[in-house]
């Protein structure tokens, strides 16, 4: 029986090649879209899944409140959390702490030196908490003492070539005095689908030794409850849950932190555990190790993947039922010959299975070919790895069988229910209920398509708004050099001034300034501050940046009141004068900029005088609110040298600047970036989301149009005789086109009325994540609606014009 079903199904499909190809093409587009989106979703949701016990690992983070008001949320915590929680909580098996190690590594024997940012000071416990397979070295001793270091395989080759690096040394400079560290381990390159990027690890006790050399007598790297720059991870024991540990955190924070503070401070600390595998998509706090993704956007794309697939299957229903009249006689004859309804259903289901299976094979091939282009389009390291994923195949086979059954069952039931006596008399059936259902499906499809058009416009508007909005600071034509680590404090001015003067003599250089931070980088330097004349002793958190005399003219920031730092004012040299931004004034409770001038504030225990007020500028992306900021005069070495250029020949300028750098800082590598590109990296996840959303929204609309094409074909087939009669009675082509098109355009209008409120609600909800956001304009909905009408009109017109041009004699012969 199955062999017979297969033979007849193949015969029918090959007989109507146009119908078959259209169906396969529509289904394949939907399946390809689904496969590509699922690969992206799988990549984003696969972060940190490579850890052996990753489901038992969590990162601790803290929120700080003052007088009930949230001050900040940080991804980092105090160093004392780790050992104290390990002692107090039996649920914790092990822990590790990580602290940024932005250092200069040098192999003098090979004359190699590089600034390396993607490394950490780490507890020995990291090798138990994380899965970091060692290629060389002993995991028990690799990080158990000061001045020990582990390298990734790539870094081992980078610094030592083919030599065995174990027992050899590198010089480390950047934190504390330059020192020599021993290479005690080499680990496999850390996977890129991680919320951390780890190229090297320095022993945590090295950081403790550095702190002690700098005068730390309290062992702060172990006992501090105020130095919150440490990523801290816990591995739970088998059977323990995060909820059990989290329930104990309020009492823990009260006992060790809040109870030891001055009661007048009204400070409160909240500590939260987050599963490590959730960090990439659902963590967006201060001091994140990397720019994370957007879990909400990934969830939407996951739904869109299956929604496009549903549209494709709906189109199959429309196209299959459009042929119901054509196959009515076939069904009637087969019933007269003794075919039972279940047999007819089985026959039609076999056709559905063949079409869907052919489409799936084409979709797999297309997705395989398209994946490298899709990866480049998104600038993400995607690969077609489904063959290795058993859970994916289980899901896809289940969805494939379900979709094939549901999409094939409706046409099968409708067509197998035709009464043979009616058909054989020459009367073609009118399936009114089926028509109503198909119209409902078309309305649903186009409502979704219009909503996707609105969403695409809004997403691109918001991204464009953030990237093109005035920041209050000029980042164009700005080259930033990372500061020289070989020159510190008292030596800085004597080295920097001649370096700056030499740069200024270059024809392409307009201005040069130094600062502790540049736009696009999160400021980690914070301290408590209060206005001396404010009632009470309530502090507010201030974000601190240092700059030199030329920062304001270089970046063209605006002064609201007062002055900037200047060599004309000798008092600036003592470091007691500061600038505030407008948000800083508001946070301190100072009424206006003019009133703030010459007022004193307490900043971290020091008395400072306000000499100027700077207009708010966006130091970070427009997704975040402007932080209250205090600006101090730079008196020591700075992390960044910003050079404003006035040329389009960047290669020539870079070569000249590099020569000057080598002259003054021969012991430091020449590391640079362009500030506009550096700032834009904050929008990477949003740009990727916009690309994916827009691309697949267009494909969803294309697939929906195929459904409309199917329904219009059905409509033309139903009204063939009517068209012939109208033409005989004098109707022209345009009137017939209008007649055949107006019903479909009504469906699109209805779709618009359904889509607009849904689209507004969803996109308004999405925009709430942005501190600076657009307002959704009315014309966006008009544009989406008109676009859908035009697309629908073009789609329907193809069949309508074809029918209107048909010879009426042939039309009147059809019955």
mmCIF file with all atom_site columns, C-alpha atoms in Angstrom, residues 482-661:
data_model
loop_
_atom_site.group_PDB
_atom_site.id
_atom_site.type_symbol
_atom_site.label_atom_id
_atom_site.label_alt_id
_atom_site.label_comp_id
_atom_site.label_asym_id
_atom_site.label_entity_id
_atom_site.label_seq_id
_atom_site.pdbx_PDB_ins_code
_atom_site.Cartn_x
_atom_site.Cartn_y
_atom_site.Cartn_z
_atom_site.occupancy
_atom_site.B_iso_or_equiv
_atom_site.pdbx_formal_charge
_atom_site.auth_seq_id
_atom_site.auth_comp_id
_atom_site.auth_asym_id
_atom_site.auth_atom_id
_atom_site.pdbx_PDB_model_num
ATOM 1   C CA . UNK A 1 482 ? 47.473 52.933 24.972 1.00 0.00 ? 482 UNK A CA 1
ATOM 2   C CA . UNK A 1 483 ? 49.667 54.554 27.611 1.00 0.00 ? 483 UNK A CA 1
ATOM 3   C CA . UNK A 1 484 ? 53.272 53.533 28.133 1.00 0.00 ? 484 UNK A CA 1
ATOM 4   C CA . UNK A 1 485 ? 53.640 51.262 31.154 1.00 0.00 ? 485 UNK A CA 1
ATOM 5   C CA . UNK A 1 486 ? 57.391 51.884 31.387 1.00 0.00 ? 486 UNK A CA 1
ATOM 6   C CA . UNK A 1 487 ? 56.882 55.475 32.554 1.00 0.00 ? 487 UNK A CA 1
ATOM 7   C CA . UNK A 1 488 ? 55.159 56.199 35.834 1.00 0.00 ? 488 UNK A CA 1
ATOM 8   C CA . UNK A 1 489 ? 54.115 59.072 38.071 1.00 0.00 ? 489 UNK A CA 1
ATOM 9   C CA . UNK A 1 490 ? 56.958 61.560 38.562 1.00 0.00 ? 490 UNK A CA 1
ATOM 10  C CA . UNK A 1 491 ? 58.612 60.546 35.291 1.00 0.00 ? 491 UNK A CA 1
ATOM 11  C CA . UNK A 1 492 ? 55.417 60.947 33.338 1.00 0.00 ? 492 UNK A CA 1
ATOM 12  C CA . UNK A 1 493 ? 55.426 64.715 32.757 1.00 0.00 ? 493 UNK A CA 1
ATOM 13  C CA . UNK A 1 494 ? 59.091 64.808 31.840 1.00 0.00 ? 494 UNK A CA 1
ATOM 14  C CA . UNK A 1 495 ? 58.505 62.087 29.222 1.00 0.00 ? 495 UNK A CA 1
ATOM 15  C CA . UNK A 1 496 ? 55.075 63.067 27.981 1.00 0.00 ? 496 UNK A CA 1
ATOM 16  C CA . UNK A 1 497 ? 55.703 66.765 27.311 1.00 0.00 ? 497 UNK A CA 1
ATOM 17  C CA . UNK A 1 498 ? 58.477 66.279 24.741 1.00 0.00 ? 498 UNK A CA 1
ATOM 18  C CA . UNK A 1 499 ? 56.519 63.351 23.236 1.00 0.00 ? 499 UNK A CA 1
ATOM 19  C CA . UNK A 1 500 ? 53.472 65.572 22.866 1.00 0.00 ? 500 UNK A CA 1
ATOM 20  C CA . UNK A 1 501 ? 55.518 68.432 21.409 1.00 0.00 ? 501 UNK A CA 1
ATOM 21  C CA . UNK A 1 502 ? 56.997 66.084 18.821 1.00 0.00 ? 502 UNK A CA 1
ATOM 22  C CA . UNK A 1 503 ? 53.531 64.862 17.862 1.00 0.00 ? 503 UNK A CA 1
ATOM 23  C CA . UNK A 1 504 ? 52.239 68.410 17.533 1.00 0.00 ? 504 UNK A CA 1
ATOM 24  C CA . UNK A 1 505 ? 54.964 69.134 15.018 1.00 0.00 ? 505 UNK A CA 1
ATOM 25  C CA . UNK A 1 506 ? 53.466 66.538 12.678 1.00 0.00 ? 506 UNK A CA 1
ATOM 26  C CA . UNK A 1 507 ? 51.342 68.171 9.993  1.00 0.00 ? 507 UNK A CA 1
ATOM 27  C CA . UNK A 1 508 ? 48.436 65.737 10.424 1.00 0.00 ? 508 UNK A CA 1
ATOM 28  C CA . UNK A 1 509 ? 48.126 66.129 14.198 1.00 0.00 ? 509 UNK A CA 1
ATOM 29  C CA . UNK A 1 510 ? 45.644 68.698 15.445 1.00 0.00 ? 510 UNK A CA 1
ATOM 30  C CA . UNK A 1 511 ? 45.719 68.082 19.195 1.00 0.00 ? 511 UNK A CA 1
ATOM 31  C CA . UNK A 1 512 ? 46.943 65.623 21.829 1.00 0.00 ? 512 UNK A CA 1
ATOM 32  C CA . UNK A 1 513 ? 45.571 64.853 25.282 1.00 0.00 ? 513 UNK A CA 1
ATOM 33  C CA . UNK A 1 514 ? 45.888 62.180 27.960 1.00 0.00 ? 514 UNK A CA 1
ATOM 34  C CA . UNK A 1 515 ? 43.194 60.742 30.208 1.00 0.00 ? 515 UNK A CA 1
ATOM 35  C CA . UNK A 1 516 ? 42.490 57.807 32.487 1.00 0.00 ? 516 UNK A CA 1
ATOM 36  C CA . UNK A 1 517 ? 39.538 56.805 30.325 1.00 0.00 ? 517 UNK A CA 1
ATOM 37  C CA . UNK A 1 518 ? 38.120 57.493 26.871 1.00 0.00 ? 518 UNK A CA 1
ATOM 38  C CA . UNK A 1 519 ? 34.544 57.476 25.561 1.00 0.00 ? 519 UNK A CA 1
ATOM 39  C CA . UNK A 1 520 ? 33.384 53.946 24.952 1.00 0.00 ? 520 UNK A CA 1
ATOM 40  C CA . UNK A 1 521 ? 35.090 52.497 28.018 1.00 0.00 ? 521 UNK A CA 1
ATOM 41  C CA . UNK A 1 522 ? 33.380 51.836 31.313 1.00 0.00 ? 522 UNK A CA 1
ATOM 42  C CA . UNK A 1 523 ? 34.806 53.843 34.207 1.00 0.00 ? 523 UNK A CA 1
ATOM 43  C CA . UNK A 1 524 ? 35.797 51.611 37.114 1.00 0.00 ? 524 UNK A CA 1
ATOM 44  C CA . UNK A 1 525 ? 37.280 54.384 39.259 1.00 0.00 ? 525 UNK A CA 1
ATOM 45  C CA . UNK A 1 526 ? 34.581 55.391 41.741 1.00 0.00 ? 526 UNK A CA 1
ATOM 46  C CA . UNK A 1 527 ? 34.403 56.986 45.163 1.00 0.00 ? 527 UNK A CA 1
ATOM 47  C CA . UNK A 1 528 ? 31.872 58.404 47.567 1.00 0.00 ? 528 UNK A CA 1
ATOM 48  C CA . UNK A 1 529 ? 31.263 62.156 47.418 1.00 0.00 ? 529 UNK A CA 1
ATOM 49  C CA . UNK A 1 530 ? 29.086 64.730 49.165 1.00 0.00 ? 530 UNK A CA 1
ATOM 50  C CA . UNK A 1 531 ? 28.581 68.483 49.051 1.00 0.00 ? 531 UNK A CA 1
ATOM 51  C CA . UNK A 1 532 ? 29.979 70.030 52.205 1.00 0.00 ? 532 UNK A CA 1
ATOM 52  C CA . UNK A 1 533 ? 26.962 72.314 52.614 1.00 0.00 ? 533 UNK A CA 1
ATOM 53  C CA . UNK A 1 534 ? 24.455 69.518 52.155 1.00 0.00 ? 534 UNK A CA 1
ATOM 54  C CA . UNK A 1 535 ? 22.496 68.523 55.287 1.00 0.00 ? 535 UNK A CA 1
ATOM 55  C CA . UNK A 1 536 ? 23.678 65.265 56.838 1.00 0.00 ? 536 UNK A CA 1
ATOM 56  C CA . UNK A 1 537 ? 26.641 63.196 55.725 1.00 0.00 ? 537 UNK A CA 1
ATOM 57  C CA . UNK A 1 538 ? 25.101 61.217 52.890 1.00 0.00 ? 538 UNK A CA 1
ATOM 58  C CA . UNK A 1 539 ? 27.566 60.206 50.166 1.00 0.00 ? 539 UNK A CA 1
ATOM 59  C CA . UNK A 1 540 ? 26.745 59.481 46.560 1.00 0.00 ? 540 UNK A CA 1
ATOM 60  C CA . UNK A 1 541 ? 28.821 57.373 44.200 1.00 0.00 ? 541 UNK A CA 1
ATOM 61  C CA . UNK A 1 542 ? 30.900 59.424 41.771 1.00 0.00 ? 542 UNK A CA 1
ATOM 62  C CA . UNK A 1 543 ? 32.594 58.060 38.654 1.00 0.00 ? 543 UNK A CA 1
ATOM 63  C CA . UNK A 1 544 ? 36.044 59.600 38.418 1.00 0.00 ? 544 UNK A CA 1
ATOM 64  C CA . UNK A 1 545 ? 38.125 60.387 35.367 1.00 0.00 ? 545 UNK A CA 1
ATOM 65  C CA . UNK A 1 546 ? 41.414 62.236 35.128 1.00 0.00 ? 546 UNK A CA 1
ATOM 66  C CA . UNK A 1 547 ? 42.518 64.345 32.171 1.00 0.00 ? 547 UNK A CA 1
ATOM 67  C CA . UNK A 1 548 ? 45.102 66.929 31.256 1.00 0.00 ? 548 UNK A CA 1
ATOM 68  C CA . UNK A 1 549 ? 44.735 70.545 30.149 1.00 0.00 ? 549 UNK A CA 1
ATOM 69  C CA . UNK A 1 550 ? 43.870 69.727 26.537 1.00 0.00 ? 550 UNK A CA 1
ATOM 70  C CA . UNK A 1 551 ? 41.049 67.214 27.009 1.00 0.00 ? 551 UNK A CA 1
ATOM 71  C CA . UNK A 1 552 ? 38.228 69.766 26.637 1.00 0.00 ? 552 UNK A CA 1
ATOM 72  C CA . UNK A 1 553 ? 39.495 71.387 23.389 1.00 0.00 ? 553 UNK A CA 1
ATOM 73  C CA . UNK A 1 554 ? 40.502 67.987 21.942 1.00 0.00 ? 554 UNK A CA 1
ATOM 74  C CA . UNK A 1 555 ? 37.133 66.322 22.519 1.00 0.00 ? 555 UNK A CA 1
ATOM 75  C CA . UNK A 1 556 ? 35.126 69.546 22.203 1.00 0.00 ? 556 UNK A CA 1
ATOM 76  C CA . UNK A 1 557 ? 33.185 68.983 25.394 1.00 0.00 ? 557 UNK A CA 1
ATOM 77  C CA . UNK A 1 558 ? 31.078 71.925 26.529 1.00 0.00 ? 558 UNK A CA 1
ATOM 78  C CA . UNK A 1 559 ? 31.475 73.888 29.742 1.00 0.00 ? 559 UNK A CA 1
ATOM 79  C CA . UNK A 1 560 ? 28.224 74.999 31.342 1.00 0.00 ? 560 UNK A CA 1
ATOM 80  C CA . UNK A 1 561 ? 29.901 77.204 33.937 1.00 0.00 ? 561 UNK A CA 1
ATOM 81  C CA . UNK A 1 562 ? 33.352 78.053 35.216 1.00 0.00 ? 562 UNK A CA 1
ATOM 82  C CA . UNK A 1 563 ? 36.548 76.941 33.546 1.00 0.00 ? 563 UNK A CA 1
ATOM 83  C CA . UNK A 1 564 ? 38.544 73.866 32.641 1.00 0.00 ? 564 UNK A CA 1
ATOM 84  C CA . UNK A 1 565 ? 42.009 73.077 33.975 1.00 0.00 ? 565 UNK A CA 1
ATOM 85  C CA . UNK A 1 566 ? 44.721 75.420 32.779 1.00 0.00 ? 566 UNK A CA 1
ATOM 86  C CA . UNK A 1 567 ? 48.419 75.997 33.327 1.00 0.00 ? 567 UNK A CA 1
ATOM 87  C CA . UNK A 1 568 ? 47.502 79.639 33.925 1.00 0.00 ? 568 UNK A CA 1
ATOM 88  C CA . UNK A 1 569 ? 46.054 78.598 37.270 1.00 0.00 ? 569 UNK A CA 1
ATOM 89  C CA . UNK A 1 570 ? 48.858 77.296 39.433 1.00 0.00 ? 570 UNK A CA 1
ATOM 90  C CA . UNK A 1 571 ? 46.390 76.099 42.056 1.00 0.00 ? 571 UNK A CA 1
ATOM 91  C CA . UNK A 1 572 ? 45.240 73.366 39.681 1.00 0.00 ? 572 UNK A CA 1
ATOM 92  C CA . UNK A 1 573 ? 48.600 71.668 40.181 1.00 0.00 ? 573 UNK A CA 1
ATOM 93  C CA . UNK A 1 574 ? 47.785 70.665 43.737 1.00 0.00 ? 574 UNK A CA 1
ATOM 94  C CA . UNK A 1 575 ? 45.111 68.293 42.537 1.00 0.00 ? 575 UNK A CA 1
ATOM 95  C CA . UNK A 1 576 ? 42.404 69.777 44.754 1.00 0.00 ? 576 UNK A CA 1
ATOM 96  C CA . UNK A 1 577 ? 40.372 71.380 41.981 1.00 0.00 ? 577 UNK A CA 1
ATOM 97  C CA . UNK A 1 578 ? 37.783 69.340 40.108 1.00 0.00 ? 578 UNK A CA 1
ATOM 98  C CA . UNK A 1 579 ? 35.198 69.575 37.372 1.00 0.00 ? 579 UNK A CA 1
ATOM 99  C CA . UNK A 1 580 ? 31.741 68.030 37.679 1.00 0.00 ? 580 UNK A CA 1
ATOM 100 C CA . UNK A 1 581 ? 29.271 67.082 35.002 1.00 0.00 ? 581 UNK A CA 1
ATOM 101 C CA . UNK A 1 582 ? 25.618 68.100 35.223 1.00 0.00 ? 582 UNK A CA 1
ATOM 102 C CA . UNK A 1 583 ? 24.569 64.683 36.486 1.00 0.00 ? 583 UNK A CA 1
ATOM 103 C CA . UNK A 1 584 ? 27.184 64.998 39.213 1.00 0.00 ? 584 UNK A CA 1
ATOM 104 C CA . UNK A 1 585 ? 25.679 68.305 40.357 1.00 0.00 ? 585 UNK A CA 1
ATOM 105 C CA . UNK A 1 586 ? 22.228 66.762 40.475 1.00 0.00 ? 586 UNK A CA 1
ATOM 106 C CA . UNK A 1 587 ? 23.486 63.759 42.449 1.00 0.00 ? 587 UNK A CA 1
ATOM 107 C CA . UNK A 1 588 ? 25.127 66.055 45.025 1.00 0.00 ? 588 UNK A CA 1
ATOM 108 C CA . UNK A 1 589 ? 21.985 68.164 45.368 1.00 0.00 ? 589 UNK A CA 1
ATOM 109 C CA . UNK A 1 590 ? 23.467 71.412 44.009 1.00 0.00 ? 590 UNK A CA 1
ATOM 110 C CA . UNK A 1 591 ? 20.745 73.515 42.422 1.00 0.00 ? 591 UNK A CA 1
ATOM 111 C CA . UNK A 1 592 ? 22.565 74.952 39.376 1.00 0.00 ? 592 UNK A CA 1
ATOM 112 C CA . UNK A 1 593 ? 25.940 75.226 37.707 1.00 0.00 ? 593 UNK A CA 1
ATOM 113 C CA . UNK A 1 594 ? 26.699 78.818 38.683 1.00 0.00 ? 594 UNK A CA 1
ATOM 114 C CA . UNK A 1 595 ? 25.961 78.060 42.330 1.00 0.00 ? 595 UNK A CA 1
ATOM 115 C CA . UNK A 1 596 ? 28.368 75.117 42.225 1.00 0.00 ? 596 UNK A CA 1
ATOM 116 C CA . UNK A 1 597 ? 31.445 77.194 41.377 1.00 0.00 ? 597 UNK A CA 1
ATOM 117 C CA . UNK A 1 598 ? 33.996 77.391 44.187 1.00 0.00 ? 598 UNK A CA 1
ATOM 118 C CA . UNK A 1 599 ? 31.885 75.089 46.350 1.00 0.00 ? 599 UNK A CA 1
ATOM 119 C CA . UNK A 1 600 ? 33.713 72.346 48.242 1.00 0.00 ? 600 UNK A CA 1
ATOM 120 C CA . UNK A 1 601 ? 32.932 68.662 48.084 1.00 0.00 ? 601 UNK A CA 1
ATOM 121 C CA . UNK A 1 602 ? 34.329 65.699 50.007 1.00 0.00 ? 602 UNK A CA 1
ATOM 122 C CA . UNK A 1 603 ? 35.577 63.085 47.560 1.00 0.00 ? 603 UNK A CA 1
ATOM 123 C CA . UNK A 1 604 ? 36.899 59.897 49.132 1.00 0.00 ? 604 UNK A CA 1
ATOM 124 C CA . UNK A 1 605 ? 37.886 61.776 52.286 1.00 0.00 ? 605 UNK A CA 1
ATOM 125 C CA . UNK A 1 606 ? 39.638 64.660 50.461 1.00 0.00 ? 606 UNK A CA 1
ATOM 126 C CA . UNK A 1 607 ? 38.279 68.195 50.217 1.00 0.00 ? 607 UNK A CA 1
ATOM 127 C CA . UNK A 1 608 ? 37.970 69.367 46.606 1.00 0.00 ? 608 UNK A CA 1
ATOM 128 C CA . UNK A 1 609 ? 36.880 72.661 45.052 1.00 0.00 ? 609 UNK A CA 1
ATOM 129 C CA . UNK A 1 610 ? 34.585 72.824 42.022 1.00 0.00 ? 610 UNK A CA 1
ATOM 130 C CA . UNK A 1 611 ? 36.097 75.145 39.398 1.00 0.00 ? 611 UNK A CA 1
ATOM 131 C CA . UNK A 1 612 ? 33.939 74.180 36.440 1.00 0.00 ? 612 UNK A CA 1
ATOM 132 C CA . UNK A 1 613 ? 30.826 72.345 35.370 1.00 0.00 ? 613 UNK A CA 1
ATOM 133 C CA . UNK A 1 614 ? 30.876 70.288 32.183 1.00 0.00 ? 614 UNK A CA 1
ATOM 134 C CA . UNK A 1 615 ? 27.783 69.493 30.134 1.00 0.00 ? 615 UNK A CA 1
ATOM 135 C CA . UNK A 1 616 ? 26.748 65.847 30.291 1.00 0.00 ? 616 UNK A CA 1
ATOM 136 C CA . UNK A 1 617 ? 28.282 63.732 27.571 1.00 0.00 ? 617 UNK A CA 1
ATOM 137 C CA . UNK A 1 618 ? 27.809 60.056 26.815 1.00 0.00 ? 618 UNK A CA 1
ATOM 138 C CA . UNK A 1 619 ? 30.929 58.313 28.023 1.00 0.00 ? 619 UNK A CA 1
ATOM 139 C CA . UNK A 1 620 ? 29.275 54.975 27.289 1.00 0.00 ? 620 UNK A CA 1
ATOM 140 C CA . UNK A 1 621 ? 26.588 53.895 24.852 1.00 0.00 ? 621 UNK A CA 1
ATOM 141 C CA . UNK A 1 622 ? 23.180 55.530 24.800 1.00 0.00 ? 622 UNK A CA 1
ATOM 142 C CA . UNK A 1 623 ? 21.751 52.315 26.226 1.00 0.00 ? 623 UNK A CA 1
ATOM 143 C CA . UNK A 1 624 ? 23.001 53.569 29.589 1.00 0.00 ? 624 UNK A CA 1
ATOM 144 C CA . UNK A 1 625 ? 22.181 56.736 31.500 1.00 0.00 ? 625 UNK A CA 1
ATOM 145 C CA . UNK A 1 626 ? 24.920 59.342 32.001 1.00 0.00 ? 626 UNK A CA 1
ATOM 146 C CA . UNK A 1 627 ? 26.711 58.705 35.298 1.00 0.00 ? 627 UNK A CA 1
ATOM 147 C CA . UNK A 1 628 ? 27.542 61.445 37.824 1.00 0.00 ? 628 UNK A CA 1
ATOM 148 C CA . UNK A 1 629 ? 31.163 62.245 37.097 1.00 0.00 ? 629 UNK A CA 1
ATOM 149 C CA . UNK A 1 630 ? 34.047 64.043 38.737 1.00 0.00 ? 630 UNK A CA 1
ATOM 150 C CA . UNK A 1 631 ? 37.002 65.053 36.567 1.00 0.00 ? 631 UNK A CA 1
ATOM 151 C CA . UNK A 1 632 ? 40.438 65.541 38.090 1.00 0.00 ? 632 UNK A CA 1
ATOM 152 C CA . UNK A 1 633 ? 43.662 66.899 36.641 1.00 0.00 ? 633 UNK A CA 1
ATOM 153 C CA . UNK A 1 634 ? 46.002 64.183 35.398 1.00 0.00 ? 634 UNK A CA 1
ATOM 154 C CA . UNK A 1 635 ? 49.309 64.367 37.249 1.00 0.00 ? 635 UNK A CA 1
ATOM 155 C CA . UNK A 1 636 ? 50.763 60.915 36.624 1.00 0.00 ? 636 UNK A CA 1
ATOM 156 C CA . UNK A 1 637 ? 50.907 58.402 33.853 1.00 0.00 ? 637 UNK A CA 1
ATOM 157 C CA . UNK A 1 638 ? 47.680 57.970 31.941 1.00 0.00 ? 638 UNK A CA 1
ATOM 158 C CA . UNK A 1 639 ? 46.174 54.935 30.303 1.00 0.00 ? 639 UNK A CA 1
ATOM 159 C CA . UNK A 1 640 ? 45.263 56.672 27.049 1.00 0.00 ? 640 UNK A CA 1
ATOM 160 C CA . UNK A 1 641 ? 46.878 59.206 24.724 1.00 0.00 ? 641 UNK A CA 1
ATOM 161 C CA . UNK A 1 642 ? 44.241 60.644 22.376 1.00 0.00 ? 642 UNK A CA 1
ATOM 162 C CA . UNK A 1 643 ? 45.409 62.260 19.142 1.00 0.00 ? 643 UNK A CA 1
ATOM 163 C CA . UNK A 1 644 ? 43.015 64.355 17.063 1.00 0.00 ? 644 UNK A CA 1
ATOM 164 C CA . UNK A 1 645 ? 43.923 64.037 13.392 1.00 0.00 ? 645 UNK A CA 1
ATOM 165 C CA . UNK A 1 646 ? 43.115 66.237 10.395 1.00 0.00 ? 646 UNK A CA 1
ATOM 166 C CA . UNK A 1 647 ? 43.875 63.860 7.548  1.00 0.00 ? 647 UNK A CA 1
ATOM 167 C CA . UNK A 1 648 ? 42.330 61.079 5.503  1.00 0.00 ? 648 UNK A CA 1
ATOM 168 C CA . UNK A 1 649 ? 45.665 59.384 4.893  1.00 0.00 ? 649 UNK A CA 1
ATOM 169 C CA . UNK A 1 650 ? 45.636 57.329 8.088  1.00 0.00 ? 650 UNK A CA 1
ATOM 170 C CA . UNK A 1 651 ? 48.425 54.954 7.060  1.00 0.00 ? 651 UNK A CA 1
ATOM 171 C CA . UNK A 1 652 ? 50.864 57.849 6.605  1.00 0.00 ? 652 UNK A CA 1
ATOM 172 C CA . UNK A 1 653 ? 49.845 59.430 9.923  1.00 0.00 ? 653 UNK A CA 1
ATOM 173 C CA . UNK A 1 654 ? 50.143 56.123 11.764 1.00 0.00 ? 654 UNK A CA 1
ATOM 174 C CA . UNK A 1 655 ? 53.652 55.538 10.436 1.00 0.00 ? 655 UNK A CA 1
ATOM 175 C CA . UNK A 1 656 ? 54.796 59.013 11.546 1.00 0.00 ? 656 UNK A CA 1
ATOM 176 C CA . UNK A 1 657 ? 53.203 58.684 14.992 1.00 0.00 ? 657 UNK A CA 1
ATOM 177 C CA . UNK A 1 658 ? 54.742 55.242 15.478 1.00 0.00 ? 658 UNK A CA 1
ATOM 178 C CA . UNK A 1 659 ? 58.201 56.660 14.775 1.00 0.00 ? 659 UNK A CA 1
ATOM 179 C CA . UNK A 1 660 ? 57.706 59.314 17.459 1.00 0.00 ? 660 UNK A CA 1
ATOM 180 C CA . UNK A 1 661 ? 56.435 56.680 19.900 1.00 0.00 ? 661 UNK A CA 1
#
